[in-house]
XYZ file of C-alpha atoms in Angstrom:
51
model
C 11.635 -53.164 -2.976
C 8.867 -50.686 -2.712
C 8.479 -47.749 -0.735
C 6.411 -46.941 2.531
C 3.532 -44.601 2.457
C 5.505 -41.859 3.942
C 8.396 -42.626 1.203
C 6.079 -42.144 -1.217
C 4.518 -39.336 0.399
C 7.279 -36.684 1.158
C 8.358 -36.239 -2.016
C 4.777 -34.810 -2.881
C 4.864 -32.601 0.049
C 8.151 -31.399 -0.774
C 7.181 -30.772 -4.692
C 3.762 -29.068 -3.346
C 5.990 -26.497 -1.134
C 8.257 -25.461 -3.463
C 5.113 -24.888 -5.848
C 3.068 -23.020 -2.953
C 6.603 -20.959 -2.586
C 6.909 -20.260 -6.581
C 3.493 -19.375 -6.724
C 3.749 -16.806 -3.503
C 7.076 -15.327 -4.931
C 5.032 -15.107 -8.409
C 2.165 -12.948 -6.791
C 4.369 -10.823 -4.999
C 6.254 -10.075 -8.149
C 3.002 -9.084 -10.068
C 1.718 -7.777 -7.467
C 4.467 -5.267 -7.538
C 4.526 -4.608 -11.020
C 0.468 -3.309 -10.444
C 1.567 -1.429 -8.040
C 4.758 0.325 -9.470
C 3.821 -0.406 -13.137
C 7.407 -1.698 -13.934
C 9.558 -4.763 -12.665
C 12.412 -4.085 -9.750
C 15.661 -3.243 -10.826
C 18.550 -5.796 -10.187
C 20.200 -3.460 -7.750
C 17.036 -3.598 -6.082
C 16.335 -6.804 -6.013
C 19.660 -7.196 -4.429
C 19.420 -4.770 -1.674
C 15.796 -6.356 -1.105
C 17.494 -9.969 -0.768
C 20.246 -8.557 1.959
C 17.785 -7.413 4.014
């Protein structure tokens, strides 16, 4: 059996969101670290995340 176009499709779309998503989260992270010159703490990252 072979898949449709859109079969064979989403699972590209899918793969290029989570890599736009990684790549944002990446940015932000260095973007920080420019900024504050050091990586968040993990209590901060977790008060960041429950907001």
């Amino acid at each position: 059996m072979k898949p449709t176009k859109e079969q064979e499709r989403k699972p590209f779309e899918t793969l290029t969101l989570c890599w736009r998503l990684y790549n944002a989260a990446l940015e932000q992270r260095a973007m920080g670290y420019r900024e504050r010159g050091h990586l968040p703490s993990c209590t901060a990252k977790r008060t960041y995340c429950r907001h």
